[in-house]
mmCIF file of C-alpha atoms and ligand atoms in Angstrom:
data_model
loop_
_atom_site.group_PDB
_atom_site.id
_atom_site.type_symbol
_atom_site.label_atom_id
_atom_site.label_comp_id
_atom_site.label_asym_id
_atom_site.label_seq_id
_atom_site.Cartn_x
_atom_site.Cartn_y
_atom_site.Cartn_z
ATOM 1 C CA MET A 1 -4.759 21.636 -3.457
ATOM 2 C CA GLN A 2 -6.369 23.152 -6.690
ATOM 3 C CA TRP A 3 -6.275 25.742 -9.514
ATOM 4 C CA TYR A 4 -7.246 29.367 -8.557
ATOM 5 C CA GLN A 5 -7.340 32.479 -10.953
ATOM 6 C CA ALA A 6 -6.014 36.068 -10.164
ATOM 7 C CA ASP A 7 -6.116 39.225 -12.240
ATOM 8 C CA LEU A 8 -2.952 40.853 -10.414
ATOM 9 C CA HIS A 9 -3.228 44.298 -12.474
ATOM 10 C CA ILE A 10 -6.153 46.632 -12.246
ATOM 11 C CA HIS A 11 -6.560 50.027 -12.711
ATOM 12 C CA SER A 12 -9.419 52.381 -11.176
ATOM 13 C CA CYS A 13 -10.506 56.006 -11.500
ATOM 14 C CA LEU A 14 -7.320 57.332 -9.414
ATOM 15 C CA SER A 15 -5.300 56.513 -12.602
ATOM 16 C CA PRO A 16 -5.468 59.225 -14.935
ATOM 17 C CA CYS A 17 -5.917 56.424 -17.783
ATOM 18 C CA GLY A 18 -8.788 54.741 -16.003
ATOM 19 C CA ASP A 19 -11.934 54.997 -16.759
ATOM 20 C CA LEU A 20 -14.202 57.394 -14.452
ATOM 21 C CA SER A 21 -16.483 54.486 -14.126
ATOM 22 C CA ALA A 22 -13.845 52.560 -12.587
ATOM 23 C CA SER A 23 -14.987 53.008 -8.916
ATOM 24 C CA PRO A 24 -13.519 50.276 -6.375
ATOM 25 C CA ARG A 25 -17.170 49.608 -6.053
ATOM 26 C CA MET A 26 -17.734 48.641 -9.913
ATOM 27 C CA ILE A 27 -14.478 46.736 -10.090
ATOM 28 C CA ALA A 28 -15.437 44.659 -6.840
ATOM 29 C CA ASP A 29 -19.292 44.103 -8.833
ATOM 30 C CA TYR A 30 -17.579 42.971 -11.821
ATOM 31 C CA ALA A 31 -14.724 40.876 -10.299
ATOM 32 C CA ALA A 32 -17.037 39.033 -8.566
ATOM 33 C CA ASP A 33 -18.738 38.073 -11.449
ATOM 34 C CA THR A 34 -15.920 36.959 -13.535
ATOM 35 C CA GLY A 35 -15.335 34.009 -11.047
ATOM 36 C CA ILE A 36 -11.916 35.357 -10.247
ATOM 37 C CA ASP A 37 -10.414 34.179 -6.887
ATOM 38 C CA LEU A 38 -7.954 36.794 -6.438
ATOM 39 C CA ILE A 39 -7.753 40.594 -7.552
ATOM 40 C CA ALA A 40 -5.275 43.284 -7.126
ATOM 41 C CA LEU A 41 -6.078 47.068 -7.429
ATOM 42 C CA THR A 42 -2.947 48.694 -8.631
ATOM 43 C CA ASP A 43 -3.110 52.059 -9.510
ATOM 44 C CA HIS A 44 -0.301 54.594 -10.692
ATOM 45 C CA ASN A 45 2.082 54.847 -7.824
ATOM 46 C CA SER A 46 -0.781 55.073 -5.166
ATOM 47 C CA SER A 47 -3.264 52.859 -3.188
ATOM 48 C CA LEU A 48 -5.423 55.447 -2.195
ATOM 49 C CA ASN A 49 -8.769 53.699 -3.344
ATOM 50 C CA CYS A 50 -7.606 50.471 -1.785
ATOM 51 C CA PRO A 51 -9.508 51.186 1.359
ATOM 52 C CA SER A 52 -12.692 51.434 -0.730
ATOM 53 C CA PHE A 53 -11.761 48.579 -2.786
ATOM 54 C CA ALA A 54 -11.188 46.501 0.631
ATOM 55 C CA TYR A 55 -14.730 47.194 1.795
ATOM 56 C CA HIS A 56 -16.772 46.526 -1.271
ATOM 57 C CA ALA A 57 -14.380 43.347 -1.729
ATOM 58 C CA GLN A 58 -15.059 41.825 1.742
ATOM 59 C CA SER A 59 -19.124 42.684 1.293
ATOM 60 C CA ARG A 60 -18.777 40.271 -1.993
ATOM 61 C CA ASN A 61 -16.839 37.808 -0.051
ATOM 62 C CA PHE A 62 -13.949 37.469 -2.573
ATOM 63 C CA GLN A 63 -10.131 37.801 -1.677
ATOM 64 C CA ALA A 64 -8.721 41.203 -2.470
ATOM 65 C CA LEU A 65 -4.726 41.979 -2.690
ATOM 66 C CA PHE A 66 -3.732 45.750 -2.322
ATOM 67 C CA GLY A 67 -0.912 47.733 -4.141
ATOM 68 C CA MET A 68 0.194 49.947 -7.108
ATOM 69 C CA GLU A 69 1.895 49.780 -10.246
ATOM 70 C CA ALA A 70 4.991 51.351 -9.582
ATOM 71 C CA THR A 71 7.236 53.518 -12.381
ATOM 72 C CA CYS A 72 10.999 53.072 -10.772
ATOM 73 C CA ALA A 73 13.446 55.523 -12.096
ATOM 74 C CA GLU A 74 14.280 53.562 -14.905
ATOM 75 C CA GLU A 75 10.739 54.550 -16.118
ATOM 76 C CA ALA A 76 9.630 50.718 -15.938
ATOM 77 C CA HIS A 77 6.297 49.801 -14.636
ATOM 78 C CA CYS A 78 6.410 47.300 -11.630
ATOM 79 C CA LEU A 79 3.556 45.602 -9.822
ATOM 80 C CA CYS A 80 3.919 46.261 -5.881
ATOM 81 C CA ILE A 81 1.215 43.954 -4.313
ATOM 82 C CA PHE A 82 0.458 43.461 -0.524
ATOM 83 C CA GLY A 83 -1.726 40.795 1.451
ATOM 84 C CA THR A 84 -2.955 43.294 3.544
ATOM 85 C CA LEU A 85 -4.173 47.031 3.291
ATOM 86 C CA ALA A 86 -2.472 48.210 6.636
ATOM 87 C CA THR A 87 0.771 47.614 4.586
ATOM 88 C CA ALA A 88 -0.172 48.813 0.944
ATOM 89 C CA MET A 89 -1.097 51.801 2.817
ATOM 90 C CA ASP A 90 2.225 52.254 4.283
ATOM 91 C CA PHE A 91 3.816 51.668 0.774
ATOM 92 C CA SER A 92 1.756 53.780 -0.705
ATOM 93 C CA GLN A 93 2.965 56.821 1.447
ATOM 94 C CA PHE A 94 6.486 55.725 1.129
ATOM 95 C CA ALA A 95 5.791 56.039 -2.982
ATOM 96 C CA GLU A 96 4.421 59.465 -2.093
ATOM 97 C CA ARG A 97 7.514 60.644 -0.928
ATOM 98 C CA HIS A 98 9.268 59.908 -3.805
ATOM 99 C CA LEU A 99 6.978 61.096 -6.589
ATOM 100 C CA PRO A 100 8.123 64.239 -8.604
ATOM 101 C CA LYS A 101 5.702 67.227 -7.572
ATOM 102 C CA VAL A 102 4.438 67.964 -11.335
ATOM 103 C CA GLN A 103 1.010 68.981 -11.471
ATOM 104 C CA ASN A 104 -1.794 66.858 -13.305
ATOM 105 C CA ASP A 105 -3.664 68.613 -16.122
ATOM 106 C CA PRO A 106 -6.933 66.454 -15.735
ATOM 107 C CA GLU A 107 -8.055 68.179 -19.350
ATOM 108 C CA ARG A 108 -4.914 66.578 -20.888
ATOM 109 C CA ALA A 109 -3.684 63.696 -18.997
ATOM 110 C CA GLY A 110 -6.991 62.583 -17.251
ATOM 111 C CA ASP A 111 -8.722 62.759 -13.523
ATOM 112 C CA GLN A 112 -6.931 60.783 -10.483
ATOM 113 C CA VAL A 113 -9.854 61.048 -7.876
ATOM 114 C CA TRP A 114 -10.115 58.919 -5.061
ATOM 115 C CA VAL A 115 -13.717 57.868 -3.454
ATOM 116 C CA ASP A 116 -15.012 56.562 -0.168
ATOM 117 C CA ILE A 117 -17.358 53.332 0.160
ATOM 118 C CA HIS A 118 -20.349 55.467 -1.320
ATOM 119 C CA GLU A 119 -18.702 56.397 -4.150
ATOM 120 C CA ASN A 120 -18.246 60.073 -3.332
ATOM 121 C CA ILE A 121 -15.176 61.807 -4.344
ATOM 122 C CA GLU A 122 -12.778 62.333 -1.471
ATOM 123 C CA GLY A 123 -10.202 64.212 -3.445
ATOM 124 C CA SER A 124 -8.293 64.801 -6.630
ATOM 125 C CA TYR A 125 -4.766 63.811 -6.395
ATOM 126 C CA PRO A 126 -2.777 66.910 -7.421
ATOM 127 C CA TYR A 127 0.419 65.708 -9.143
ATOM 128 C CA TYR A 128 0.593 63.793 -12.077
ATOM 129 C CA LEU A 129 0.886 59.783 -10.749
ATOM 130 C CA PRO A 130 2.463 57.741 -13.639
ATOM 131 C CA ASN A 131 5.283 59.528 -13.371
ATOM 132 C CA ALA A 132 8.970 58.052 -12.460
ATOM 133 C CA LEU A 133 9.622 57.967 -8.546
ATOM 134 C CA ASP A 134 13.109 58.490 -7.590
ATOM 135 C CA LEU A 135 13.707 54.944 -6.775
ATOM 136 C CA GLY A 136 15.441 52.467 -9.016
ATOM 137 C CA LEU A 137 14.396 49.124 -9.857
ATOM 138 C CA SER A 138 16.513 47.445 -7.345
ATOM 139 C CA ASP A 139 15.864 49.646 -4.404
ATOM 140 C CA LEU A 140 11.876 49.563 -5.056
ATOM 141 C CA CYS A 141 12.115 45.737 -5.057
ATOM 142 C CA THR A 142 14.146 45.754 -1.586
ATOM 143 C CA GLU A 143 11.297 48.572 -0.171
ATOM 144 C CA VAL A 144 8.490 46.085 -1.398
ATOM 145 C CA HIS A 145 9.966 42.554 0.098
ATOM 146 C CA ARG A 146 11.075 44.824 3.687
ATOM 147 C CA ARG A 147 7.021 44.891 3.480
ATOM 148 C CA ASP A 148 6.707 41.539 2.717
ATOM 149 C CA GLY A 149 4.902 42.324 -0.929
ATOM 150 C CA LEU A 150 5.317 41.091 -4.089
ATOM 151 C CA PHE A 151 7.452 42.756 -6.701
ATOM 152 C CA ILE A 152 6.511 41.744 -10.559
ATOM 153 C CA PRO A 153 8.100 43.907 -13.494
ATOM 154 C CA ALA A 154 4.993 44.481 -15.576
ATOM 155 C CA HIS A 155 4.250 44.001 -19.102
ATOM 156 C CA ILE A 156 8.185 43.324 -19.615
ATOM 157 C CA ASP A 157 7.308 42.517 -23.750
ATOM 158 C CA ARG A 158 5.378 45.819 -24.108
ATOM 159 C CA ASN A 159 7.361 48.714 -26.445
ATOM 160 C CA ALA A 160 6.724 51.437 -23.536
ATOM 161 C CA MET A 161 7.134 51.541 -19.869
ATOM 162 C CA SER A 162 8.959 47.924 -19.726
ATOM 163 C CA LEU A 163 12.147 46.289 -18.866
ATOM 164 C CA LEU A 164 12.325 45.399 -22.529
ATOM 165 C CA SER A 165 12.041 49.022 -23.877
ATOM 166 C CA GLN A 166 13.734 51.051 -20.905
ATOM 167 C CA LEU A 167 16.923 47.941 -20.747
ATOM 168 C CA GLY A 168 16.687 46.189 -23.496
ATOM 169 C CA ARG A 169 16.072 42.975 -21.429
ATOM 170 C CA VAL A 170 15.229 41.446 -18.212
ATOM 171 C CA PRO A 171 17.868 41.639 -15.606
ATOM 172 C CA PHE A 172 18.402 39.184 -13.591
ATOM 173 C CA GLY A 173 17.065 39.752 -10.020
ATOM 174 C CA ASN A 174 14.743 39.120 -6.914
ATOM 175 C CA TRP A 175 11.777 39.684 -8.618
ATOM 176 C CA ASP A 176 8.595 37.206 -7.529
ATOM 177 C CA ALA A 177 7.457 36.528 -11.061
ATOM 178 C CA LEU A 178 7.414 38.873 -14.581
ATOM 179 C CA GLU A 179 4.146 39.806 -16.186
ATOM 180 C CA GLN A 180 4.139 39.334 -19.786
ATOM 181 C CA LEU A 181 1.278 41.016 -22.191
ATOM 182 C CA HIS A 182 1.417 38.894 -25.512
ATOM 183 C CA ILE A 183 1.588 35.166 -25.470
ATOM 184 C CA PHE A 184 4.929 34.781 -26.415
ATOM 185 C CA THR A 185 8.019 32.376 -25.282
ATOM 186 C CA PRO A 186 10.698 34.688 -23.546
ATOM 187 C CA ASN A 187 13.477 34.921 -25.982
ATOM 188 C CA GLU A 188 16.946 34.205 -24.827
ATOM 189 C CA GLN A 189 18.085 37.865 -25.674
ATOM 190 C CA LEU A 190 14.942 39.192 -23.570
ATOM 191 C CA MET A 191 16.570 36.781 -20.559
ATOM 192 C CA SER A 192 19.968 37.100 -21.448
ATOM 193 C CA ASP A 193 20.872 37.723 -17.613
ATOM 194 C CA TRP A 194 19.459 34.798 -16.366
ATOM 195 C CA PRO A 195 21.192 31.640 -15.668
ATOM 196 C CA ALA A 196 20.459 28.681 -17.935
ATOM 197 C CA PRO A 197 18.342 26.478 -17.600
ATOM 198 C CA ARG A 198 15.282 28.039 -16.240
ATOM 199 C CA THR A 199 13.537 25.264 -15.615
ATOM 200 C CA HIS A 200 14.163 23.411 -12.105
ATOM 201 C CA GLY A 201 13.047 20.234 -10.738
ATOM 202 C CA ASN A 202 9.368 20.870 -9.700
ATOM 203 C CA LYS A 203 6.702 18.786 -11.238
ATOM 204 C CA LEU A 204 3.044 19.700 -11.044
ATOM 205 C CA PRO A 205 1.097 16.066 -10.064
ATOM 206 C CA PRO A 206 -0.512 14.543 -13.045
ATOM 207 C CA ALA A 207 -4.252 15.426 -11.483
ATOM 208 C CA ALA A 208 -3.222 19.145 -11.649
ATOM 209 C CA LEU A 209 -1.891 18.668 -15.589
ATOM 210 C CA GLU A 210 -5.569 17.023 -16.019
ATOM 211 C CA ALA A 211 -7.738 19.647 -13.685
ATOM 212 C CA LEU A 212 -5.623 22.433 -15.900
ATOM 213 C CA THR A 213 -6.990 21.079 -19.206
ATOM 214 C CA GLU A 214 -10.421 20.994 -17.854
ATOM 215 C CA ILE A 215 -10.199 24.423 -16.792
ATOM 216 C CA LEU A 216 -8.687 25.878 -19.894
ATOM 217 C CA ILE A 217 -11.612 24.213 -22.190
ATOM 218 C CA ASN A 218 -14.504 25.194 -19.631
ATOM 219 C CA GLN A 219 -13.401 28.798 -19.145
ATOM 220 C CA LYS A 220 -12.341 29.270 -22.717
ATOM 221 C CA LEU A 221 -8.958 30.043 -21.719
ATOM 222 C CA MET A 222 -5.618 30.183 -23.978
ATOM 223 C CA CYS A 223 -2.346 29.204 -21.603
ATOM 224 C CA SER A 224 1.119 30.702 -22.659
ATOM 225 C CA PRO A 225 3.332 28.150 -25.055
ATOM 226 C CA HIS A 226 6.146 29.305 -22.843
ATOM 227 C CA TRP A 227 4.581 27.243 -19.622
ATOM 228 C CA THR A 228 3.396 24.255 -21.851
ATOM 229 C CA ASP A 229 7.112 24.063 -23.132
ATOM 230 C CA ALA A 230 8.189 23.893 -19.948
ATOM 231 C CA ILE A 231 5.669 21.491 -18.609
ATOM 232 C CA GLY A 232 6.174 19.426 -21.837
ATOM 233 C CA ALA A 233 10.216 19.117 -20.849
ATOM 234 C CA GLY A 234 8.769 17.705 -17.814
ATOM 235 C CA ALA A 235 9.463 20.747 -15.274
ATOM 236 C CA CYS A 236 8.398 23.676 -14.209
ATOM 237 C CA VAL A 237 9.724 27.346 -15.147
ATOM 238 C CA LEU A 238 10.951 30.218 -13.040
ATOM 239 C CA PRO A 239 10.706 32.872 -12.984
ATOM 240 C CA SER A 240 6.763 32.417 -13.197
ATOM 241 C CA MET A 241 5.315 34.341 -15.830
ATOM 242 C CA ILE A 242 2.102 35.632 -15.197
ATOM 243 C CA ALA A 243 -0.615 37.613 -17.282
ATOM 244 C CA SER A 244 -3.313 40.126 -15.770
ATOM 245 C CA SER A 245 -5.956 42.316 -17.460
ATOM 246 C CA ASP A 246 -4.256 45.622 -16.891
ATOM 247 C CA ALA A 247 -7.890 46.758 -16.778
ATOM 248 C CA HIS A 248 -8.851 50.794 -17.252
ATOM 249 C CA GLU A 249 -12.494 49.859 -17.391
ATOM 250 C CA PRO A 250 -14.134 46.907 -15.119
ATOM 251 C CA HIS A 251 -15.261 45.284 -18.258
ATOM 252 C CA TRP A 252 -11.722 44.190 -19.412
ATOM 253 C CA ILE A 253 -11.099 42.116 -15.870
ATOM 254 C CA GLY A 254 -10.187 38.763 -16.314
ATOM 255 C CA GLN A 255 -9.259 39.381 -20.290
ATOM 256 C CA ARG A 256 -5.514 38.260 -19.311
ATOM 257 C CA ARG A 257 -5.478 36.120 -16.061
ATOM 258 C CA THR A 258 -2.774 33.913 -13.969
ATOM 259 C CA LEU A 259 -3.679 30.236 -13.035
ATOM 260 C CA PHE A 260 -2.030 29.425 -9.883
ATOM 261 C CA TRP A 261 -2.068 25.737 -8.094
ATOM 262 C CA ALA A 262 -2.478 26.436 -4.365
ATOM 263 C CA GLU A 263 -3.816 25.213 -1.171
ATOM 264 C CA THR A 264 -6.016 28.728 -0.615
ATOM 265 C CA PRO A 265 -6.633 31.441 -2.985
ATOM 266 C CA SER A 266 -4.692 33.665 -0.693
ATOM 267 C CA PHE A 267 -1.806 36.113 -0.709
ATOM 268 C CA GLU A 268 0.494 33.258 0.636
ATOM 269 C CA GLY A 269 -0.718 30.676 -1.570
ATOM 270 C CA LEU A 270 -0.113 32.959 -4.691
ATOM 271 C CA ARG A 271 3.526 33.496 -3.115
ATOM 272 C CA GLN A 272 4.152 29.923 -2.571
ATOM 273 C CA ALA A 273 3.019 29.192 -6.457
ATOM 274 C CA LEU A 274 4.787 31.862 -7.729
ATOM 275 C CA HIS A 275 7.955 30.848 -6.237
ATOM 276 C CA GLN A 276 7.517 27.002 -7.108
ATOM 277 C CA GLY A 277 6.896 27.997 -10.989
ATOM 278 C CA TYR A 278 3.099 26.686 -10.165
ATOM 279 C CA ALA A 279 1.818 29.468 -11.949
ATOM 280 C CA LEU A 280 1.109 30.336 -15.898
ATOM 281 C CA ALA A 281 -0.090 33.184 -17.687
ATOM 282 C CA ALA A 282 -3.433 32.588 -19.523
ATOM 283 C CA TRP A 283 -5.785 34.469 -22.074
ATOM 284 C CA SER A 284 -9.546 34.549 -22.255
ATOM 285 C CA THR A 285 -10.406 33.869 -25.782
ATOM 286 C CA GLU A 286 -13.935 34.989 -25.583
ATOM 287 C CA LYS A 287 -13.167 38.387 -23.758
ATOM 288 C CA PHE A 288 -9.406 39.137 -25.773
ATOM 289 C CA LYS A 289 -9.199 40.255 -29.091
ATOM 290 C CA PHE A 290 -6.214 39.114 -30.586
HETATM 291 ZN ZN1 LIG B 1 1.845 49.740 -16.955
HETATM 292 ZN ZN1 LIG B 2 -1.258 49.116 -16.142
#
């Protein structure tokens, strides 16, 4: 087993907030250069750019995952990530049926275009994509799990469009992990619904801890004190906390990332690591402006 690195939250030109230069090809090019092992494309409420992303990821020989950053009815963002393109596209069609039909105004909100593998625009999505789907948090999670996907509430500590901003806490649930934006240890108020203690008996082998120290130094990464506190207390912590770039421009990729201890840098390897507490949030001290 070894440590792998993932960036599980990236926007392309399909998201109105995403830069027009953020084509799937550009994202794949940039991701291939960062040394990150596993990249997920997660536009707002749609996976229409994932087919092109799949092609370019394969041609650059790195592992891609597919999905979206869905907005649940409570107006919190949630990462919905799938191991295959086919399931992501199936879920994308499902989400489309639950999106309010409010016209997008590209001048005001930004473009929402999807492209083919040659970066030709295939279409401009007519309805404003980041709107809330008419699906509650729990229902959305159930639909993702029904398709064998990972459900991860996004940037839970952000002051907008997060569980914290919308609900004031992180409700207990069947989430596969939680994404944190800032380097912090979740306080008791944020996690008040969760049974204590949140640590459990899994331990990482000493070799994993040694290898981690080396990676953090060599790659100029800082990991979350939430995780080091738990490991210091002798156990892994659940739910796993991840970090991701939430890149709106390709050069943001990898500024925040997730390290996970697994057999392979695959969807299954990631899932097992998340469920065992073998994953941690990390920040690039080079790329990230603290
Ligand atoms: Zn978001
Ligand atoms: Zn996002």
